[in-house]
Coordinates of C-alpha atoms and ligand atoms in Angstrom, one line a residue:
Chain A
M87 CA 0.0 0.1 0.0
T88 CA 1.4 3.5 -0.8
K89 CA 1.5 6.2 1.7
N90 CA -1.6 8.4 1.8
A91 CA 0.3 11.6 1.0
D92 CA 1.5 10.1 -2.2
I93 CA -2.0 9.6 -3.6
V94 CA -3.0 12.3 -6.2
L95 CA -6.3 10.7 -7.2
R96 CA -8.4 8.7 -5.2
T97 CA -12.0 7.5 -5.5
E98 CA -14.3 6.2 -2.7
G99 CA -17.4 4.1 -3.1
L100 CA -18.0 5.4 -6.6
K101 CA -21.4 4.3 -8.0
K102 CA -23.1 4.6 -11.3
S103 CA -26.1 3.2 -12.9
F104 CA -27.9 3.7 -16.3
G105 CA -31.4 2.6 -15.4
S106 CA -31.1 -0.7 -13.9
L107 CA -27.6 -1.3 -15.4
Q108 CA -25.0 -0.9 -12.8
V109 CA -22.0 0.3 -14.6
T110 CA -19.8 1.5 -11.6
R111 CA -20.2 -0.5 -8.4
D112 CA -18.5 0.8 -5.3
L113 CA -15.3 1.5 -6.9
D114 CA -12.3 2.5 -4.8
L115 CA -9.2 3.6 -6.6
A116 CA -6.0 5.3 -5.6
L117 CA -3.4 6.6 -8.1
P118 CA -0.1 7.6 -6.6
A119 CA 2.3 10.3 -8.1
G120 CA 4.2 8.8 -11.0
A121 CA 2.0 5.9 -11.4
R122 CA 1.9 4.0 -14.8
Y123 CA -1.3 2.0 -14.2
A124 CA -3.3 0.2 -16.7
L125 CA -7.1 -0.3 -16.5
I126 CA -8.1 -3.4 -18.2
G127 CA -11.4 -5.3 -18.7
P128 CA -13.9 -6.5 -21.5
N129 CA -15.9 -4.2 -23.5
G130 CA -18.7 -2.9 -21.5
A131 CA -17.0 -3.3 -18.2
G132 CA -17.3 0.4 -17.4
K133 CA -13.8 1.7 -18.0
T134 CA -14.9 4.7 -20.1
T135 CA -17.7 5.3 -17.6
L136 CA -15.0 5.4 -14.8
I137 CA -13.2 8.1 -16.6
N138 CA -16.3 10.2 -17.3
L139 CA -17.1 10.1 -13.5
I140 CA -13.6 11.0 -12.5
T141 CA -13.4 13.8 -14.9
G142 CA -16.8 15.1 -14.0
E143 CA -18.3 14.5 -17.6
M144 CA -20.9 12.3 -15.6
R145 CA -22.1 12.7 -12.2
P146 CA -21.7 9.5 -9.8
D147 CA -25.0 8.6 -8.1
S148 CA -22.8 8.2 -4.9
G149 CA -19.2 8.3 -3.7
R150 CA -16.3 10.8 -3.8
I151 CA -13.4 11.9 -5.9
L152 CA -10.3 13.3 -4.3
L153 CA -7.7 15.2 -6.1
E154 CA -4.6 15.8 -4.0
G155 CA -6.8 15.1 -1.0
Q156 CA -9.4 17.6 -1.9
D157 CA -13.0 16.7 -2.7
V158 CA -13.8 17.5 -6.4
T159 CA -16.8 15.4 -6.7
R160 CA -19.0 18.4 -7.3
T161 CA -16.4 20.5 -9.2
G162 CA -17.0 21.0 -13.0
T163 CA -14.8 19.3 -15.5
A164 CA -13.0 22.6 -16.7
A165 CA -12.1 23.1 -13.2
R166 CA -10.8 19.8 -12.6
V167 CA -8.7 20.2 -15.7
R168 CA -7.1 23.5 -14.4
R169 CA -6.4 21.5 -11.1
G170 CA -4.5 19.0 -13.1
L171 CA -6.8 16.1 -13.8
T172 CA -7.0 15.7 -17.5
R173 CA -8.2 12.9 -20.0
T174 CA -7.9 11.8 -23.5
F175 CA -10.8 10.3 -25.6
Q176 CA -11.3 6.8 -27.0
I177 CA -12.9 8.2 -30.0
N178 CA -11.0 11.4 -31.4
A179 CA -12.4 14.5 -29.9
L180 CA -10.4 17.1 -31.8
F181 CA -11.0 20.5 -33.5
P182 CA -11.2 19.6 -37.1
D183 CA -10.7 23.0 -38.7
L184 CA -8.0 24.2 -36.3
T185 CA -4.3 23.3 -36.7
P186 CA -2.7 21.3 -34.2
L187 CA -0.5 24.5 -33.2
E188 CA -3.8 26.4 -32.8
A189 CA -5.4 23.7 -30.8
V190 CA -2.6 23.1 -28.5
T191 CA -1.9 26.9 -28.0
L192 CA -5.5 27.3 -27.0
A193 CA -5.3 24.7 -24.3
I194 CA -2.2 26.5 -23.0
C195 CA -4.1 29.8 -23.1
E196 CA -7.0 28.4 -21.1
R197 CA -4.5 27.1 -18.7
E198 CA -3.0 30.4 -18.2
G199 CA -6.1 32.2 -17.9
I200 CA -5.4 34.2 -21.1
A201 CA -7.9 32.8 -23.3
G202 CA -10.5 35.4 -22.7
Q203 CA -8.2 38.3 -23.8
F204 CA -9.8 39.7 -26.8
W205 CA -7.8 43.0 -26.9
R206 CA -4.6 41.3 -27.5
S207 CA -3.4 39.5 -30.7
L208 CA -2.7 35.9 -30.4
T209 CA 0.7 36.3 -31.6
A210 CA 1.4 38.5 -28.7
H211 CA 1.4 35.4 -26.5
E212 CA 4.8 34.1 -27.9
Q213 CA 5.4 32.0 -25.0
A214 CA 2.2 30.1 -25.2
I215 CA 2.8 29.5 -28.9
S216 CA 6.4 28.4 -28.5
E217 CA 5.5 26.0 -25.7
G218 CA 2.7 24.7 -28.0
F219 CA 5.2 24.0 -30.8
E220 CA 7.4 22.3 -28.4
I221 CA 4.8 19.7 -27.3
L222 CA 3.9 19.1 -30.9
R223 CA 7.8 18.7 -31.5
Q224 CA 8.1 16.3 -28.7
L225 CA 5.3 14.0 -30.1
G226 CA 6.7 14.2 -33.5
L227 CA 3.9 16.5 -34.8
A228 CA 6.1 19.5 -35.7
D229 CA 5.9 18.9 -39.4
V230 CA 1.9 19.1 -39.4
A231 CA 1.8 21.9 -36.9
T232 CA 0.1 24.3 -39.1
K233 CA -1.9 21.8 -41.2
R234 CA -5.7 21.5 -40.3
T235 CA -6.5 18.8 -38.0
R236 CA -8.8 17.2 -40.3
H237 CA -6.3 16.5 -42.9
L238 CA -4.0 14.8 -40.5
A239 CA -3.4 10.9 -40.7
Y240 CA -5.4 9.0 -38.1
G241 CA -2.3 8.0 -36.0
Q242 CA -1.3 11.7 -35.8
Q243 CA -4.7 12.6 -34.7
R244 CA -4.4 10.1 -31.9
L245 CA -1.0 11.9 -30.8
L246 CA -2.7 15.1 -31.0
E247 CA -5.0 13.8 -28.5
I248 CA -2.2 13.4 -26.1
A249 CA -0.7 16.6 -27.1
L250 CA -3.8 18.5 -26.0
A251 CA -3.9 16.9 -22.7
L252 CA -0.3 17.7 -21.9
A253 CA -0.9 21.2 -22.8
T254 CA -3.1 21.5 -19.7
R255 CA 0.0 20.5 -17.7
P256 CA -1.8 17.4 -15.9
K257 CA -0.8 15.9 -12.5
V258 CA -3.2 13.0 -13.4
L259 CA -3.6 11.9 -16.9
L260 CA -6.2 9.4 -17.9
L261 CA -5.7 7.8 -21.2
D262 CA -8.9 6.3 -22.8
E263 CA -7.5 3.6 -25.2
P264 CA -4.8 6.1 -26.7
A265 CA -4.0 3.4 -29.3
A266 CA -7.6 2.7 -30.3
G267 CA -7.7 1.9 -34.1
V268 CA -3.9 2.3 -34.5
P269 CA -2.0 -0.7 -36.1
K270 CA -0.1 -2.8 -33.5
D271 CA 3.4 -1.8 -34.6
E272 CA 2.3 1.9 -34.3
S273 CA 0.6 1.5 -31.0
A274 CA 3.9 0.4 -29.6
M275 CA 5.4 3.6 -30.6
L276 CA 2.6 5.5 -29.1
F277 CA 3.1 3.9 -25.9
R278 CA 6.7 4.8 -26.1
V279 CA 5.7 8.4 -26.3
I280 CA 3.5 7.8 -23.1
E281 CA 6.4 5.9 -21.4
A282 CA 8.6 9.2 -22.0
L283 CA 6.1 11.4 -20.3
P284 CA 7.3 13.4 -17.4
E285 CA 7.8 11.1 -14.4
H286 CA 5.8 12.9 -11.9
I287 CA 2.6 12.7 -14.0
A288 CA 0.4 10.0 -12.7
V289 CA -1.0 8.0 -15.7
L290 CA -3.9 5.6 -15.9
F291 CA -4.3 4.1 -19.4
I292 CA -6.9 1.9 -20.8
E293 CA -5.6 -0.6 -23.3
H294 CA -6.7 -4.0 -24.7
D295 CA -3.3 -5.2 -26.1
M296 CA -1.9 -7.5 -23.3
D297 CA 1.5 -7.3 -24.7
I298 CA 1.4 -3.6 -24.3
V299 CA 0.0 -3.5 -21.0
F300 CA 2.5 -6.0 -19.6
S301 CA 5.4 -3.9 -20.8
F302 CA 4.1 -0.5 -19.9
A303 CA 2.0 -0.8 -16.7
S304 CA 3.6 -0.8 -13.3
R305 CA 0.3 -2.1 -11.9
I306 CA -3.0 -3.3 -13.3
I307 CA -6.5 -2.9 -12.3
V308 CA -8.9 -5.4 -13.7
L309 CA -12.5 -4.2 -14.1
V310 CA -15.2 -6.7 -14.8
A311 CA -18.9 -5.6 -14.9
G312 CA -18.4 -2.3 -13.0
A313 CA -16.3 -3.7 -10.0
V314 CA -12.6 -4.4 -9.5
L315 CA -11.7 -7.9 -10.0
M316 CA -8.3 -7.4 -8.8
E317 CA -5.4 -4.9 -8.7
A318 CA -1.9 -6.1 -8.7
E319 CA 1.5 -6.1 -10.2
P320 CA 1.6 -7.4 -13.9
A321 CA 3.0 -10.8 -13.0
E322 CA 0.3 -11.4 -10.4
V323 CA -2.3 -10.4 -13.0
R324 CA -0.9 -12.6 -15.7
D325 CA -1.0 -15.6 -13.5
D326 CA -4.2 -15.1 -12.0
P327 CA -6.8 -17.8 -13.1
R328 CA -9.9 -15.5 -12.8
V329 CA -8.2 -13.0 -15.2
R330 CA -7.4 -15.8 -17.5
E331 CA -11.0 -16.9 -17.4
V332 CA -13.0 -13.7 -17.8
Y333 CA -10.5 -11.6 -19.9
L334 CA -7.4 -13.3 -21.4
G335 CA -9.3 -16.5 -22.1
S336 CA -12.1 -15.1 -24.0
A337 CA -11.6 -14.2 -27.6
H338 CA -11.4 -10.4 -27.6
H339 CA -11.6 -7.6 -29.8
G340 CA -10.6 -4.0 -28.8
Chain B
M68 CA 0.5 9.0 -46.2
N69 CA 3.4 7.4 -44.3
R70 CA 2.3 7.4 -40.7
E71 CA 5.0 5.3 -39.4
A72 CA 7.7 8.0 -40.5
T73 CA 5.6 10.7 -38.9
L74 CA 5.2 8.9 -35.6
T75 CA 8.9 8.4 -35.3
A76 CA 9.9 11.7 -36.6
T77 CA 10.9 13.5 -33.3
Q78 CA 13.7 15.2 -35.0
T79 CA 12.5 18.0 -37.3
T80 CA 13.8 20.7 -39.2
Q81 CA 10.7 23.1 -38.7
A82 CA 11.7 25.8 -36.1
P83 CA 9.5 27.0 -33.4
G84 CA 9.8 30.5 -35.0
A85 CA 8.3 29.4 -38.0
S86 CA 5.1 28.6 -36.4
L87 CA 5.0 32.1 -34.7
A88 CA 5.6 33.4 -38.3
W89 CA 2.8 31.1 -39.7
L90 CA 0.2 32.5 -37.1
R91 CA 1.4 36.1 -37.7
S92 CA 1.0 35.7 -41.6
R93 CA -2.7 34.6 -40.9
S94 CA -3.6 38.0 -39.2
R95 CA -1.6 40.2 -41.3
W96 CA -3.3 42.8 -43.5
S97 CA -3.5 41.6 -47.2
V98 CA -3.4 43.7 -50.2
F99 CA -7.0 42.4 -51.0
E100 CA -8.1 44.1 -47.7
I101 CA -6.5 47.3 -48.3
A102 CA -7.8 47.5 -51.7
F103 CA -11.2 46.7 -50.5
W104 CA -11.3 49.5 -48.0
L105 CA -9.7 51.9 -50.5
A106 CA -12.4 51.0 -52.9
T107 CA -15.3 51.8 -50.4
L108 CA -14.1 55.5 -50.9
L109 CA -14.6 55.4 -54.7
T110 CA -18.2 55.5 -54.0
F111 CA -17.9 59.3 -53.4
Y112 CA -16.6 60.0 -56.8
F113 CA -18.2 57.2 -59.1
F114 CA -21.6 56.7 -57.4
P115 CA -22.5 60.1 -55.7
S116 CA -26.2 59.4 -56.3
Y117 CA -26.0 56.2 -54.6
L118 CA -24.5 57.4 -51.3
M119 CA -27.8 56.7 -49.4
L120 CA -27.8 53.2 -50.4
A121 CA -24.0 52.8 -49.8
S122 CA -24.6 54.0 -46.2
Q123 CA -27.6 51.4 -45.9
I124 CA -25.1 48.9 -47.0
A125 CA -22.5 50.0 -44.6
I126 CA -25.0 49.9 -41.6
T127 CA -26.2 46.5 -42.7
A128 CA -22.5 45.3 -43.1
L129 CA -21.7 46.3 -39.6
F130 CA -24.9 44.5 -38.4
A131 CA -24.0 41.2 -40.4
I132 CA -20.4 41.6 -38.7
S133 CA -21.9 41.5 -35.3
V134 CA -23.9 38.2 -36.3
D135 CA -20.7 36.7 -37.8
L136 CA -19.0 37.1 -34.5
V137 CA -21.5 34.8 -32.7
L138 CA -22.6 32.8 -35.6
G139 CA -19.7 32.4 -37.8
Y140 CA -17.0 32.4 -35.1
A141 CA -18.7 31.0 -32.0
G142 CA -21.2 28.9 -33.8
I143 CA -24.3 30.4 -31.9
I144 CA -27.1 30.2 -34.3
T145 CA -29.4 33.1 -33.8
L146 CA -32.6 34.3 -35.5
G147 CA -33.3 37.1 -33.2
H148 CA -30.4 39.4 -33.6
A149 CA -32.7 42.3 -34.9
M150 CA -33.4 42.6 -31.3
F151 CA -30.3 44.4 -30.6
F152 CA -30.2 46.4 -33.8
G153 CA -33.6 47.6 -32.9
L154 CA -32.7 48.3 -29.4
G155 CA -29.8 50.6 -30.6
A156 CA -32.1 52.3 -33.2
Y157 CA -34.5 53.2 -30.5
A158 CA -32.0 54.0 -27.9
A159 CA -30.6 56.6 -30.3
G160 CA -33.8 57.7 -31.6
L161 CA -35.4 58.2 -28.1
L162 CA -32.4 60.0 -27.0
S163 CA -33.0 62.6 -29.5
A164 CA -36.8 62.5 -29.9
K165 CA -37.7 62.4 -26.2
A166 CA -34.6 63.6 -24.4
G167 CA -33.8 66.1 -26.9
W168 CA -30.2 65.1 -27.1
G169 CA -29.2 64.8 -30.8
E170 CA -25.4 64.5 -30.6
P171 CA -24.5 61.6 -32.7
L172 CA -21.3 60.2 -31.3
T173 CA -22.8 60.2 -27.6
G174 CA -25.8 58.9 -29.1
L175 CA -23.9 55.9 -30.5
L176 CA -22.1 55.1 -27.4
F177 CA -25.4 55.2 -25.4
A178 CA -27.3 52.9 -27.9
S179 CA -24.3 50.6 -28.0
A180 CA -24.0 50.3 -24.3
L181 CA -27.7 49.6 -23.8
A182 CA -27.9 46.9 -26.5
G183 CA -24.7 45.4 -24.9
L184 CA -26.3 45.5 -21.5
V185 CA -29.4 43.7 -22.7
G186 CA -27.2 41.3 -24.5
F187 CA -25.3 40.6 -21.4
V188 CA -28.4 39.7 -19.7
A189 CA -29.7 37.6 -22.5
S190 CA -26.5 35.7 -22.8
F191 CA -27.0 34.0 -19.6
L192 CA -30.1 32.3 -21.2
I193 CA -28.4 31.8 -24.5
V194 CA -25.5 29.7 -23.2
R195 CA -27.8 27.3 -21.6
V196 CA -29.5 26.1 -24.6
Q197 CA -28.2 24.6 -27.9
H198 CA -29.5 23.5 -31.3
L199 CA -33.2 23.9 -31.9
A200 CA -33.8 25.1 -28.5
L201 CA -31.3 27.9 -29.2
I202 CA -33.1 28.8 -32.4
M203 CA -36.3 29.0 -30.4
V204 CA -34.9 31.1 -27.7
T205 CA -33.3 33.7 -29.9
L206 CA -36.4 33.9 -32.1
G207 CA -38.6 34.1 -29.1
L208 CA -36.5 37.0 -27.6
G209 CA -36.7 38.7 -31.0
L210 CA -40.5 38.5 -31.2
L211 CA -41.0 39.6 -27.5
T212 CA -39.1 42.6 -28.1
Y213 CA -40.9 43.4 -31.3
E214 CA -44.2 43.1 -29.6
L215 CA -43.1 44.9 -26.4
A216 CA -42.0 47.9 -28.8
N217 CA -45.4 47.7 -30.5
A218 CA -47.2 47.8 -27.0
L219 CA -45.2 50.6 -26.0
S220 CA -46.4 52.9 -28.9
W221 CA -46.7 56.0 -26.6
L222 CA -43.0 55.8 -26.6
T223 CA -41.9 54.1 -29.7
G224 CA -44.6 55.4 -32.1
G225 CA -45.7 51.8 -32.6
T226 CA -46.5 51.1 -36.3
D227 CA -46.3 54.7 -37.3
G228 CA -42.7 54.8 -36.3
L229 CA -40.5 57.0 -34.0
R230 CA -40.6 60.6 -35.4
G231 CA -39.0 63.8 -34.2
I232 CA -35.5 62.8 -34.2
D233 CA -33.2 65.4 -34.9
T234 CA -29.4 64.4 -35.3
W235 CA -27.0 67.3 -34.8
P236 CA -23.8 67.7 -36.8
I237 CA -21.0 65.4 -36.4
L238 CA -18.5 67.0 -34.0
G239 CA -20.5 70.2 -34.2
L240 CA -19.1 70.4 -37.9
F241 CA -20.6 68.0 -40.5
D242 CA -24.3 68.4 -40.9
F243 CA -26.3 65.7 -42.4
D244 CA -26.9 66.5 -46.2
L245 CA -29.6 65.5 -48.5
W246 CA -27.3 63.5 -50.8
G247 CA -25.7 61.6 -48.0
Y248 CA -22.1 62.7 -48.2
T249 CA -22.0 63.0 -44.4
A250 CA -24.2 59.8 -43.9
Y251 CA -21.9 57.7 -45.9
S252 CA -18.8 59.2 -44.2
Y253 CA -20.2 58.6 -40.9
T254 CA -21.5 55.0 -41.4
L255 CA -18.3 54.0 -43.3
A256 CA -16.2 55.2 -40.5
T257 CA -18.2 53.6 -37.9
L258 CA -18.2 50.2 -39.9
F259 CA -14.5 50.6 -40.4
L260 CA -14.1 51.1 -36.6
G261 CA -16.4 48.1 -35.9
F262 CA -14.5 45.9 -38.3
L263 CA -11.2 46.8 -36.7
I264 CA -12.4 46.0 -33.3
S265 CA -14.1 42.7 -34.7
R266 CA -10.8 41.8 -36.6
R267 CA -8.7 42.3 -33.4
I268 CA -11.1 39.9 -31.5
V269 CA -11.1 37.1 -34.1
N270 CA -7.3 37.3 -34.3
S271 CA -6.9 37.2 -30.4
S272 CA -6.5 34.1 -28.1
F273 CA -10.1 34.7 -27.3
G274 CA -11.2 34.5 -31.0
L275 CA -9.2 31.2 -31.2
A276 CA -11.3 29.9 -28.1
L277 CA -14.5 30.9 -29.9
R278 CA -13.5 28.8 -33.0
G279 CA -12.6 26.2 -30.4
V280 CA -16.3 26.2 -29.2
R281 CA -17.5 26.0 -32.7
E282 CA -15.4 23.3 -33.8
N283 CA -16.0 21.0 -30.7
V284 CA -17.8 22.3 -27.7
R285 CA -17.5 19.0 -26.0
R286 CA -13.9 19.1 -26.0
M287 CA -13.5 22.5 -24.4
P288 CA -14.2 21.5 -20.8
A289 CA -11.6 18.8 -21.4
I290 CA -8.8 21.3 -22.2
G291 CA -9.8 23.3 -19.2
S292 CA -11.9 26.0 -20.7
A293 CA -14.9 27.5 -18.9
Y294 CA -16.4 28.2 -22.3
R295 CA -19.7 29.5 -21.4
G296 CA -18.1 32.6 -20.2
H297 CA -16.5 33.1 -23.6
L298 CA -20.0 32.8 -25.1
R299 CA -21.4 35.3 -22.7
K300 CA -18.7 37.7 -23.6
I301 CA -18.8 37.5 -27.5
Y302 CA -22.6 37.6 -27.2
T303 CA -22.4 40.8 -25.2
I304 CA -19.8 42.3 -27.6
S305 CA -22.0 41.4 -30.7
A306 CA -25.2 42.8 -29.2
A307 CA -23.2 46.1 -28.7
I308 CA -22.0 46.2 -32.2
A309 CA -25.6 45.3 -33.4
G310 CA -26.8 48.1 -31.4
L311 CA -24.2 50.5 -32.9
S312 CA -25.3 49.6 -36.3
G313 CA -29.1 50.2 -35.4
A314 CA -28.2 53.6 -33.9
L315 CA -26.6 54.5 -37.2
L316 CA -29.7 53.9 -39.0
A317 CA -31.9 56.0 -36.7
Q318 CA -29.3 58.8 -36.9
T319 CA -29.0 58.9 -40.5
T320 CA -32.7 58.4 -41.6
N321 CA -34.1 60.5 -38.5
T322 CA -36.8 57.9 -38.0
V323 CA -37.2 54.5 -36.5
A324 CA -39.9 52.0 -37.8
L325 CA -40.9 49.0 -36.0
E326 CA -39.3 47.0 -38.7
V327 CA -35.8 47.6 -37.1
L328 CA -37.0 44.7 -34.8
S329 CA -38.6 42.5 -37.2
F330 CA -38.0 38.8 -37.9
Q331 CA -37.4 39.5 -41.3
R332 CA -34.2 41.6 -40.4
S333 CA -32.9 38.7 -38.1
A334 CA -33.3 36.3 -41.0
D335 CA -32.1 38.5 -43.9
V336 CA -28.9 39.0 -42.0
V337 CA -28.4 35.2 -41.8
V338 CA -29.1 35.0 -45.5
M339 CA -26.3 37.6 -46.1
L340 CA -23.9 35.7 -44.1
I341 CA -24.7 32.4 -45.8
L342 CA -24.3 34.3 -49.2
G343 CA -20.9 35.9 -48.3
G344 CA -19.6 33.1 -46.1
T345 CA -19.4 32.8 -42.2
G346 CA -16.5 33.3 -40.1
R347 CA -14.4 35.5 -42.1
L348 CA -15.8 39.0 -41.4
Y349 CA -15.4 40.0 -45.0
G350 CA -18.2 37.4 -45.9
A351 CA -20.6 39.6 -43.8
I352 CA -19.7 42.6 -45.7
L353 CA -19.9 41.1 -49.0
G354 CA -23.0 39.4 -48.2
A355 CA -24.6 42.9 -47.0
I356 CA -23.3 44.5 -50.3
I357 CA -24.8 41.7 -52.6
F358 CA -28.2 41.5 -50.7
L359 CA -28.8 45.2 -50.7
L360 CA -27.7 45.7 -54.5
V361 CA -29.8 42.8 -55.5
R362 CA -32.8 44.2 -53.5
D363 CA -32.2 47.5 -54.9
Q364 CA -32.1 46.3 -58.6
L365 CA -34.7 43.8 -58.4
S366 CA -37.3 45.8 -56.4
G367 CA -37.0 48.6 -59.2
I368 CA -38.1 45.9 -61.7
N369 CA -40.7 44.4 -59.7
P370 CA -41.4 45.7 -56.1
Q371 CA -43.4 42.7 -54.8
Y372 CA -41.3 39.7 -55.8
W373 CA -37.8 40.8 -55.4
Y374 CA -37.2 38.2 -52.8
F375 CA -37.6 35.6 -55.5
G376 CA -34.2 36.6 -56.7
I377 CA -32.5 36.6 -53.2
G378 CA -34.0 32.9 -52.9
L379 CA -32.7 31.8 -56.2
L380 CA -29.2 33.3 -55.5
L381 CA -29.2 31.7 -52.1
M382 CA -29.9 28.3 -53.5
V383 CA -27.1 28.5 -56.1
V384 CA -24.7 29.6 -53.5
V385 CA -25.6 26.9 -51.0
L386 CA -25.5 24.3 -53.6
F387 CA -22.4 25.2 -55.5
M388 CA -20.5 27.2 -52.5
P389 CA -21.5 25.7 -49.3
R390 CA -19.0 27.9 -47.4
G391 CA -20.3 31.1 -49.2
I392 CA -19.0 33.2 -51.9
L393 CA -15.8 34.2 -50.3
G394 CA -15.4 30.6 -49.0
G395 CA -15.8 29.4 -52.7
L396 CA -13.4 32.1 -53.9
A397 CA -10.7 31.2 -51.1
R398 CA -11.0 27.5 -52.3
L399 CA -10.4 28.5 -56.0
A400 CA -7.5 30.6 -54.9
G401 CA -6.2 27.7 -53.0
R402 CA -5.9 29.7 -49.9
D403 CA -8.2 27.5 -47.8
Q404 CA -6.0 24.5 -46.8
Ligands
LIG224 N1 -24.6 7.4 -21.4 C1 -24.9 6.2 -21.3 N2 -26.2 5.9 -21.2 C2 -26.5 4.4 -21.0 N3 -25.7 3.5 -21.0 C3 -24.4 3.8 -21.1 C4 -23.8 5.1 -21.2 N4 -22.5 5.1 -21.2 C5 -22.2 3.8 -21.1 N5 -23.3 2.9 -21.2 C6 -23.2 1.5 -20.8 O1 -22.4 1.2 -19.9 C7 -21.6 0.2 -20.0 C8 -20.3 0.4 -19.9 O2 -19.8 1.2 -20.9 P1 -18.4 1.8 -21.0 O3 -18.0 2.5 -19.7 O4 -18.2 2.7 -22.3 O5 -17.5 0.5 -21.2 P2 -16.0 0.3 -21.5 O6 -15.4 1.4 -21.8 O7 -15.5 -0.5 -20.4 O8 -16.1 -0.6 -22.8 C9 -22.1 -0.4 -21.4 O9 -22.8 -1.5 -21.2 C10 -22.6 0.8 -22.0 O10 -23.6 0.6 -22.9
LIG225 MG1 -14.4 2.4 -23.6

């Protein structure tokens, strides 16, 4: 068990139902600083819903969410992001007509509280722009920085998802299937980008490819039907017969 | 497209300075822009008998710009913006007709501030609704204001219109003449000022945030944006600019008809934006020019059915240039990647 003080994100007794369908059942979760946790589980297990609850896009029926020890259960999504709790989306949620440079710069301007300044030219915010470019460069998107997002290749759009999240300077980063739809050889590269993220960021990622999960996660949370089946080191998860049965054993498609 | 290469290409030759330069180039004045504004002055020499029409166009173009800010940039659909145009017209008109203050520049400021204030209050309602409900709310607010002005006929003159407006010379020097020299100079100068303000807004980080809302409002909270505040702000600014244009109409015609608040005016301005192209400011100006010129020409031929021509034009543009005439031209010129 990690010391209380190191926990950046914690959920307590989180519950969510859609009608009679219980999608999140009494979920307790603790993410320490610098975590590289994987959240796995079959389709429909409630992984995306859990992220929606943590980021505030959905309200839990009951339970609490604590960010750096402070209750944010009733805090709006944008305010949580500004406090360092950021996510990416399983299905691209980008700005098709903006260029990556504009989109990332926008996120930085929002973070710095200067996005509402209508009297100064955008180009006066040189620092925000060069920081935005630097993030794109680190993710290998420099060459397409000034191309409209909708003209980017799919893999580049997945990277831009991460770039947008990084621009908010997260303390906790929740990645919902960052490699969804990306060919296997490319998804390994994408995860190398994730591995190279600043160490202090606590990362929770959802991923179906077990090879990737086992090589990039320091700890694995197995979610089945809205409840945590087990949470353990990769080796332990790999050898667990229940996990083999409900997850690894079944033919699976991400 | 070689995705593998781009994913691994962390080494790149493109310098960060290049991206700044690229952003700068997008907001720099082009020769086309300078040429356009110079051309507006040619009206004085080549079409002196059209100066009143030209000043109507300038007023309408300013109104269309105000709508472009919310519709074209922030993606707020509105069918009730005549509300702010009319408020500005009545504010400036009443200031002169009832309070006896006909100084035009303070009249403009007063009308603009009042319309902006009402816009600010209305914006709290506007940001709560989307899609069809949004159209209905803006439409409803517009109709309410129209009926209110009708009911307050002791103040507004109702269907007879507001009379007794006397606009003093501009700066105490330039009296309004019959030919419209002063009117056109005045409306053109105000249009240019309103355009400069709008241009600065759309080229700011705030303008970028508005485009973010338009492109993907769901994503905005996820990048930490309290975007509703942005929407309230632009709605207020837009209302103030619309009020400015309405005040210009009252001051240059010395009358305010109930029509300034009509649904027709709200709908016409959207038609102008679709014709000219949304989200580019100049589309609003071009749309206003085309709309009023077509109306002027066609209503001379047949005063009852001139809208038939507008309808036809609208269909052709929507079918062949879905992003408006300017959008279509930009595409042809390859300046739209
Ligand atoms: N907004 C919603 N309304 C109703 N049901 C939902 C909603 N979102 C998700 N669900 C249901 O909740 C279950 C879990 O979905 P989800 O969290 O997306 O699973 P996962 O991401 O693990 O594949 C699914 O059965 C899904 O159909
Ligand atoms: Mg999911």
